[in-house]
PDB file of C-alpha atoms in Angstrom:
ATOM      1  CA  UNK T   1      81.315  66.041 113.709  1.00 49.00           C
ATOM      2  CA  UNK T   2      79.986  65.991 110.211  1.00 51.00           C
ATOM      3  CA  UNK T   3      82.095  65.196 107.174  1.00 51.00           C
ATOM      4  CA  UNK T   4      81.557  67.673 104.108  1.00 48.00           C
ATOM      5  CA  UNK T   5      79.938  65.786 102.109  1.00 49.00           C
ATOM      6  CA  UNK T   6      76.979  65.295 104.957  1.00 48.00           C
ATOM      7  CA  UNK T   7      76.901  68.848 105.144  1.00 45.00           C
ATOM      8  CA  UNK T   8      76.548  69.299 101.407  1.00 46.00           C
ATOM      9  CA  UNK T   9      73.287  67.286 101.378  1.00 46.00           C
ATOM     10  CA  UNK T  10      71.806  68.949 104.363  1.00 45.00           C
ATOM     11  CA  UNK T  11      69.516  71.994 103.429  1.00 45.00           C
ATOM     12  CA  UNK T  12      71.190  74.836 104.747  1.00 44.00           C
ATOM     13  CA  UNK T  13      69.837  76.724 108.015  1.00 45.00           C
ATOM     14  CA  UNK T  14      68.226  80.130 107.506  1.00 46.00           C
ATOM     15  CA  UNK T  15      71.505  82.017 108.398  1.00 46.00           C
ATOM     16  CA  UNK T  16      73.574  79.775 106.342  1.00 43.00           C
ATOM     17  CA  UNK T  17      70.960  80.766 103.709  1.00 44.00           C
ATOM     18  CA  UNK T  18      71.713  84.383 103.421  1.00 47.00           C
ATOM     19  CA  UNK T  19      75.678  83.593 103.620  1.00 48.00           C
ATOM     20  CA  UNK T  20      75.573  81.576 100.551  1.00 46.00           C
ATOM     21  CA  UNK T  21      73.344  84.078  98.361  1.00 55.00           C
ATOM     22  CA  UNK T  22      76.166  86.477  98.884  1.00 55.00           C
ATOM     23  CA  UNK T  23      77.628  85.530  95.542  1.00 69.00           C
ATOM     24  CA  UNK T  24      74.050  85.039  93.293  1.00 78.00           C
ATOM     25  CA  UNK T  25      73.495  86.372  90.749  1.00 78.00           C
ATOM     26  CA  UNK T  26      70.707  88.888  90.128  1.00 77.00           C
ATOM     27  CA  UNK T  27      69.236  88.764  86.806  1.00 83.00           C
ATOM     28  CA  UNK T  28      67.295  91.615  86.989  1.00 86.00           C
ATOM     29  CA  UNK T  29      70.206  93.660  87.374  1.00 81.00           C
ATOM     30  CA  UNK T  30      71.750  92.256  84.458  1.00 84.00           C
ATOM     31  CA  UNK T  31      69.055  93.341  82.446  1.00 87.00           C
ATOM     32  CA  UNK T  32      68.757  96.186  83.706  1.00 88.00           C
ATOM     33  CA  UNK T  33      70.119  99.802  82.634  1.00 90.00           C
ATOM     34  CA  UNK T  34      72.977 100.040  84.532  1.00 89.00           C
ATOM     35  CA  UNK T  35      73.587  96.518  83.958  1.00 89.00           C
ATOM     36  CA  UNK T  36      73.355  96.687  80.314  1.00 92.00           C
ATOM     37  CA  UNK T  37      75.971 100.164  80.065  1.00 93.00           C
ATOM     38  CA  UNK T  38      78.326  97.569  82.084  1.00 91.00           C
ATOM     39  CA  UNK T  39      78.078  94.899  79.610  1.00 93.00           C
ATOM     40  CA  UNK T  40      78.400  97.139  77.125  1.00 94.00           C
ATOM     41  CA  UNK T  41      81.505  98.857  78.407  1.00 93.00           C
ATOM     42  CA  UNK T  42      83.050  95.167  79.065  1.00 94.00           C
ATOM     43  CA  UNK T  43      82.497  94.136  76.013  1.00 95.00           C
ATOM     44  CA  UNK T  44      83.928  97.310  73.930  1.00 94.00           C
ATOM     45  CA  UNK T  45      86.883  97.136  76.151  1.00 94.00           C
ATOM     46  CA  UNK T  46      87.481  93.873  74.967  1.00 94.00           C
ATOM     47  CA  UNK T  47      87.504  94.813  71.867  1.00 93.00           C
ATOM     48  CA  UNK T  48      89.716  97.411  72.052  1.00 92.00           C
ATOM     49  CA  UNK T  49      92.174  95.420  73.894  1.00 92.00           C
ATOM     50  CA  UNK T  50      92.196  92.630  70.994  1.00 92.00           C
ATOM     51  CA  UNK T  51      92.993  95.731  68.649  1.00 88.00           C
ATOM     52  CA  UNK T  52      95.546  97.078  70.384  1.00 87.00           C
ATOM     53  CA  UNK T  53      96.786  93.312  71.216  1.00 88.00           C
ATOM     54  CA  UNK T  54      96.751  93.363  67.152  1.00 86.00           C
ATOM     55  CA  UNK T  55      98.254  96.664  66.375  1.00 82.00           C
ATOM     56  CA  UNK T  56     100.177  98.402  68.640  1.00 79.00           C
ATOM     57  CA  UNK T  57     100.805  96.709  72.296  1.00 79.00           C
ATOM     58  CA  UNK T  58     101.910  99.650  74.201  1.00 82.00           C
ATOM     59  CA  UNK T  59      98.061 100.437  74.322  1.00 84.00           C
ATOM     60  CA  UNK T  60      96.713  97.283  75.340  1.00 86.00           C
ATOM     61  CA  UNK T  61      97.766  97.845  78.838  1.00 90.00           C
ATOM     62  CA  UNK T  62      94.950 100.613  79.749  1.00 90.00           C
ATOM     63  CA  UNK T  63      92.117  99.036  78.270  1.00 90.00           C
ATOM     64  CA  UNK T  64      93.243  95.572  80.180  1.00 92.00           C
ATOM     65  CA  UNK T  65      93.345  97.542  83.590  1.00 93.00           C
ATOM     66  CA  UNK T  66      89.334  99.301  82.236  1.00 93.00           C
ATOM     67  CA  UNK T  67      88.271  95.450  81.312  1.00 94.00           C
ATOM     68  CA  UNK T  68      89.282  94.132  84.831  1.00 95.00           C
ATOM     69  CA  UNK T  69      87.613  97.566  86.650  1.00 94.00           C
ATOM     70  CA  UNK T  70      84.888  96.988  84.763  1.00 93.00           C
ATOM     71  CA  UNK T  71      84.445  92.993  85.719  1.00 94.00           C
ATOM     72  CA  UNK T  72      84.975  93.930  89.022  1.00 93.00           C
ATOM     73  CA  UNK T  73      82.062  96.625  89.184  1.00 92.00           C
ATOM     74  CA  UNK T  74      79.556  94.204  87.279  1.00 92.00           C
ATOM     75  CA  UNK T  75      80.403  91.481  89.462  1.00 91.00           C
ATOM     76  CA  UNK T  76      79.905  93.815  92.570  1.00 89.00           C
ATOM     77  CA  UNK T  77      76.851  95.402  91.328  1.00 88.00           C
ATOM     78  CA  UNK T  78      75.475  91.971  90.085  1.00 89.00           C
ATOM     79  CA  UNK T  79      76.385  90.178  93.004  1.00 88.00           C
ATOM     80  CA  UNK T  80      75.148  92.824  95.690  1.00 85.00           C
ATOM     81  CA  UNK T  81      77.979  92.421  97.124  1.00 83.00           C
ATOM     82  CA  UNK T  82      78.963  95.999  97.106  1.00 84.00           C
ATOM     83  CA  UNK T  83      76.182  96.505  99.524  1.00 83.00           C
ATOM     84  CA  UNK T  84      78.983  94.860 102.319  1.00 86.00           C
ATOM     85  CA  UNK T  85      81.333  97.688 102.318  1.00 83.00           C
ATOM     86  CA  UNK T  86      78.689  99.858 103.593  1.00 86.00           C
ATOM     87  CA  UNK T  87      81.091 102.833 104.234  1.00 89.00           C
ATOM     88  CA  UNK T  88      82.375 103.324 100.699  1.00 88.00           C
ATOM     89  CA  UNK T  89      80.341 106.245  98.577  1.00 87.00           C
ATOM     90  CA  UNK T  90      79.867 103.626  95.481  1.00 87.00           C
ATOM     91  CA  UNK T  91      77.815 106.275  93.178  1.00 89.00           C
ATOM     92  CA  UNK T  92      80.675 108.702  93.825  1.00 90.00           C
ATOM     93  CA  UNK T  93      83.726 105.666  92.978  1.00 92.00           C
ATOM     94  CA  UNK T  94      81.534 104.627  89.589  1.00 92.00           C
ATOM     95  CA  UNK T  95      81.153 108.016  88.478  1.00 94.00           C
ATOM     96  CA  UNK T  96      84.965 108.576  89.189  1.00 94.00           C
ATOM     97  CA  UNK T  97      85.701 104.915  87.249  1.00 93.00           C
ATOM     98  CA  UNK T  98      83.821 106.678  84.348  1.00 94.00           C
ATOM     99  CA  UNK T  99      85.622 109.543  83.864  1.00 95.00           C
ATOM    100  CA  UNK T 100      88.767 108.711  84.533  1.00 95.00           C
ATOM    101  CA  UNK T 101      87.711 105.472  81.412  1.00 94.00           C
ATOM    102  CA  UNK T 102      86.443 108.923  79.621  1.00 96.00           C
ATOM    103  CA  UNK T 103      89.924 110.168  80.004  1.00 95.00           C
ATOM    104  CA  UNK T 104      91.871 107.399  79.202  1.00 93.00           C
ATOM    105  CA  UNK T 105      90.249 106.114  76.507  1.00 93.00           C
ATOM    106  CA  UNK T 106      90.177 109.909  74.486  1.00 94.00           C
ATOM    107  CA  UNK T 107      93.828 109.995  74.730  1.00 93.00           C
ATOM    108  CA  UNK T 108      94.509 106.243  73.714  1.00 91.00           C
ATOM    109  CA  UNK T 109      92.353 106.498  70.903  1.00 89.00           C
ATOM    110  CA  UNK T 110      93.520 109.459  69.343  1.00 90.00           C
ATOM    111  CA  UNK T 111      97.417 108.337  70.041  1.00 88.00           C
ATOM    112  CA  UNK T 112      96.517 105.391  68.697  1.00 86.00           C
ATOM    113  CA  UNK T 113      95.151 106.853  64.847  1.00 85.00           C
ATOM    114  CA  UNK T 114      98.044 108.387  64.171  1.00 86.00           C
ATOM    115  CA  UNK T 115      99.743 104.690  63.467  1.00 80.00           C
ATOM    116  CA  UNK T 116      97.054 104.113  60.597  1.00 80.00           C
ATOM    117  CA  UNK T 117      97.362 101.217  60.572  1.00 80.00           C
ATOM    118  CA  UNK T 118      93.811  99.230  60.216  1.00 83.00           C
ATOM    119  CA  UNK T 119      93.690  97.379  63.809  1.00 84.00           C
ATOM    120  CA  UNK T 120      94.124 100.918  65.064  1.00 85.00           C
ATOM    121  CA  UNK T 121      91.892 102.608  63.150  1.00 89.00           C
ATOM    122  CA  UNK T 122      89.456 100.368  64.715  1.00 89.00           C
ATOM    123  CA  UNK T 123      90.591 100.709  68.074  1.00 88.00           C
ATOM    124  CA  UNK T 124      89.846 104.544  67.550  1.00 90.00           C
ATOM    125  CA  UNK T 125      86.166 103.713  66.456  1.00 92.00           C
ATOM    126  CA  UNK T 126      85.561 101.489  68.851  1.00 93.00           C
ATOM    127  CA  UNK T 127      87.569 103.995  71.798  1.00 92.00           C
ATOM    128  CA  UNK T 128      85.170 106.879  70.475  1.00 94.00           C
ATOM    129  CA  UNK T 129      81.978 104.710  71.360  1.00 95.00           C
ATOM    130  CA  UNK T 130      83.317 103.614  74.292  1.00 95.00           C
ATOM    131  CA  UNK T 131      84.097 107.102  75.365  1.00 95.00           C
ATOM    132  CA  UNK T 132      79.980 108.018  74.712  1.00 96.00           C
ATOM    133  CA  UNK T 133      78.315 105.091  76.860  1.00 95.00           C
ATOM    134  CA  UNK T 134      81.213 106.075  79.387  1.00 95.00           C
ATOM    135  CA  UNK T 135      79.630 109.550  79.246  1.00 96.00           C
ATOM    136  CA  UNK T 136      76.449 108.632  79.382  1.00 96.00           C
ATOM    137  CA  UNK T 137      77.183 106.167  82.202  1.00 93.00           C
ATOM    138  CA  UNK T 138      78.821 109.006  83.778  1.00 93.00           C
ATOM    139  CA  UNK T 139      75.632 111.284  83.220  1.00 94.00           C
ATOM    140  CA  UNK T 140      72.875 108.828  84.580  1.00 93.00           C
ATOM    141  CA  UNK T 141      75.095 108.057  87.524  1.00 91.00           C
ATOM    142  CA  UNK T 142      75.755 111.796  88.505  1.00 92.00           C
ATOM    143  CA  UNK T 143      71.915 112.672  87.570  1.00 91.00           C
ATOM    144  CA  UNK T 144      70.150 109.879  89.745  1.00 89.00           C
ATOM    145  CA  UNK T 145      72.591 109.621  92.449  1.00 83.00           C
ATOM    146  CA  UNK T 146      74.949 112.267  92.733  1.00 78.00           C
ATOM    147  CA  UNK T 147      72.850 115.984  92.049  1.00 78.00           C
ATOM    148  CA  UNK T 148      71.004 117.656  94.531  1.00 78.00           C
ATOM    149  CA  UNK T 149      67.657 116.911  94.610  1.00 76.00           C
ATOM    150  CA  UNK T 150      65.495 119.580  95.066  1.00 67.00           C
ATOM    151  CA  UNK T 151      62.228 119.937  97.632  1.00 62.00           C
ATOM    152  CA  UNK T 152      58.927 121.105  98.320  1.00 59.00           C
ATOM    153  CA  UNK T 153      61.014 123.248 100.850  1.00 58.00           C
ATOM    154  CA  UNK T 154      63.215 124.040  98.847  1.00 58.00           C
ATOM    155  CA  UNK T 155      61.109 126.007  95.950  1.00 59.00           C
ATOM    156  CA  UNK T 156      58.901 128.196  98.666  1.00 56.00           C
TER     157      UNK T 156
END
C-alpha cells in the first residue's frame, strides 16, 4: 500500500488526470465576455455591500447573498465544473440569477437614497450600474442561448 506522500510524487495516471483538472482554472474564460460581466458583477457587489456595511446594514444582506451567487457561478463557469450536473438548464438558471439581481438591486437602491446619507448615495450609483451589466448580462445570455434560432427551413 502506498503512503500519501509516495502517491504525491508519482505522476498521476491518465484517469487520475482528468479527475484532478476538475477544479482548474480556465483562463480563457476569465478573459472572456461572460467572464469579464462576472467579474464585474462580483466586484460591484462588493462594493455595494461595503456601502451598505457603511450606511445602512439592513441592506447589506441582499447584496451579500448576490456576491456569494455570483462567486459561485464564476467559480462554476471558470472551473467547468457546471458541465457535471448535466441535467440542469444553466443558460436558463443564469438568466434567472440576473433578473432576479435586476430586481433586487432596483429596489435596494432606490430604498436605499432616500437615507441621503453619502455611503448610500453611493450604494445607489453603484446599484444603478450594477443593475445595467445585470441587464446586459441578462440580454447576451437570453440572445445567444435562450431565443429561438431561426432556419433555412424555417424562412421558406
Amino acid at each position: 500500500m502506498l503512503s500519501a506522500r509516495d502517491r504525491r510524487d508519482r505522476p498521476p495516471e491518465e484517469g487520475a488526470a482528468a479527475v484532478l483538472q476538475g477544479f482548474a482554472v480556465d483562463k480563457t474564460f476569465l478573459s472572456s465576455l461572460k467572464g469579464i460581466l462576472l467579474e464585474t458583477e462580483l466586484a460591484l457587489t462588493f462594493i455595494i455591500f461595503i456601502c451598505f456595511t457603511a450606511s445602512i446594514s439592513a441592506y447589506m444582506a441582499a447584496a451579500l447573498l448576490e456576491f456569494f451567487i455570483t462567486l459561485a457561478f464564476l467559480f462554476l463557469y471558470a472551473t467547468q465544473y457546471y458541465q457535471r450536473f448535466d441535467r440542469l438548464n444553466w443558460p436558463c438558471l443564469d438568466f434567472l440569477r440576473c433578473v432576479s439581481a435586476i430586481i433586487i438591486f432596483l429596489v435596494v437602491s432606490f430604498a436605499a437614497v432616500t437615507s441621503r446619507d453619502g455611503a448610500a448615495i453611493a450604494a445607489f450609483v453603484f446599484g444603478i450600474i450594477l443593475v445595467s451589466v445585470f441587464a446586459y448580462d441578462a440580454f447576451k445570455i437570453y440572445r445567444t442561448e435562450m431565443a429561438p434560432r431561426t432556419t433555412q427551413d424555417d424562412q421558406q
